[in-house]
Amino acid sequence: MKPTRPQQSLFGQLVGRAGGLAPVLEAQLASCSTMPEEHCPECFTVQVTGDVPLLPPDTECPLSFEADIRGRTDPGDIALVLLWHEDGRITDVEISWFEDPHPALPDLHVSEPGANQC
């Protein structure tokens, strides 16, 4: 299925924070479809289609992005947005959070790199 608006918004934030990987992520996320995960309403699988640039073989897996959570003010209250990939293509988006339920996608704001570090 086509990515939802919250997923598309999250994709835009990730591309904006991906540095040198931004063109690859942008191309892959622009040509993908998504499916919800059974175990979590916020996590989802990604199927990248078409002839798109691939992530370099040495790319960290998963790619990890810190995200502030709307309504949370404690500096330690961040979620991680994890981009899992295989053979250079994104396969899954996981929201990692220490409480249940996970924050909703519209409540996440991907932070500037290093913004939550002391």
CSV table of C-alpha atoms in Angstrom, one decimal, residues 14-90:
chain,number,residue,atom,x,y,z
A,14,LEU,CA,14.6,11.2,8.0
A,15,VAL,CA,15.8,12.4,4.6
A,16,GLY,CA,16.4,15.8,6.1
A,17,ARG,CA,18.6,14.3,8.8
A,18,ALA,CA,20.4,11.6,6.8
A,19,GLY,CA,23.4,13.7,5.7
A,20,GLY,CA,25.3,12.0,2.8
A,21,LEU,CA,22.7,9.2,2.6
A,22,ALA,CA,19.9,11.6,2.0
A,23,PRO,CA,19.7,11.1,-1.8
A,24,VAL,CA,19.6,7.3,-1.5
A,25,LEU,CA,16.9,7.4,1.2
A,26,GLU,CA,14.9,10.0,-0.7
A,27,ALA,CA,14.9,7.8,-3.8
A,28,GLN,CA,14.1,4.6,-2.0
A,29,LEU,CA,11.3,6.1,0.2
A,30,ALA,CA,9.8,7.9,-2.8
A,31,SER,CA,9.4,4.6,-4.6
A,32,CYS,CA,8.2,2.3,-1.7
A,33,SER,CA,5.1,0.7,-0.5
A,34,THR,CA,4.5,-0.1,3.2
A,35,MET,CA,2.7,-2.7,5.3
A,36,PRO,CA,1.9,-2.4,9.0
A,37,GLU,CA,3.6,-4.8,11.4
A,38,GLU,CA,1.4,-7.2,13.3
A,39,HIS,CA,3.1,-6.6,16.6
A,40,CYS,CA,3.0,-2.8,16.6
A,41,PRO,CA,0.7,-0.2,15.0
A,42,GLU,CA,3.6,2.3,14.5
A,43,CYS,CA,6.2,0.0,13.0
A,44,PHE,CA,6.0,-1.1,9.4
A,45,THR,CA,7.7,-3.0,6.6
A,46,VAL,CA,8.9,-1.2,3.5
A,47,GLN,CA,9.1,-2.6,0.0
A,48,VAL,CA,11.4,-0.5,-2.2
A,49,THR,CA,10.6,-0.8,-5.9
A,50,GLY,CA,12.2,0.3,-9.1
A,51,ASP,CA,15.8,1.0,-10.1
A,52,VAL,CA,17.0,3.1,-7.2
A,53,PRO,CA,20.4,3.8,-5.7
A,54,LEU,CA,21.4,1.4,-3.0
A,55,LEU,CA,22.8,2.1,0.5
A,56,PRO,CA,26.6,1.5,0.6
A,57,PRO,CA,27.5,-2.0,1.8
A,58,ASP,CA,29.2,-0.6,4.9
A,59,THR,CA,26.0,1.3,6.1
A,60,GLU,CA,25.2,0.7,9.7
A,61,CYS,CA,22.3,-1.6,10.2
A,62,PRO,CA,20.0,-0.5,11.5
A,63,LEU,CA,20.4,3.2,10.7
A,64,SER,CA,19.3,5.0,13.9
A,65,PHE,CA,17.7,8.4,14.2
A,66,GLU,CA,16.7,10.1,17.5
A,67,ALA,CA,13.3,11.6,17.7
A,68,ASP,CA,11.7,14.0,20.2
A,69,ILE,CA,8.2,13.0,21.3
A,70,ARG,CA,5.5,15.6,21.4
A,71,GLY,CA,4.3,16.2,25.0
A,72,ARG,CA,7.5,14.8,26.6
A,73,THR,CA,9.8,17.4,28.2
A,74,ASP,CA,12.4,15.2,29.9
A,75,PRO,CA,15.6,15.3,27.8
A,76,GLY,CA,15.9,11.6,28.1
A,77,ASP,CA,12.5,11.0,26.6
A,78,ILE,CA,13.5,10.2,23.1
A,79,ALA,CA,12.5,7.5,20.7
A,80,LEU,CA,14.7,5.9,18.1
A,81,VAL,CA,13.6,5.5,14.6
A,82,LEU,CA,15.4,2.5,13.2
A,83,LEU,CA,15.7,1.9,9.5
A,84,TRP,CA,16.5,-1.8,8.8
A,85,HIS,CA,18.0,-2.6,5.4
A,86,GLU,CA,19.2,-5.6,3.4
A,87,ASP,CA,21.2,-5.7,0.2
A,88,GLY,CA,21.2,-1.9,0.2
A,89,ARG,CA,17.4,-1.5,0.3
A,90,ILE,CA,15.3,-0.4,3.3
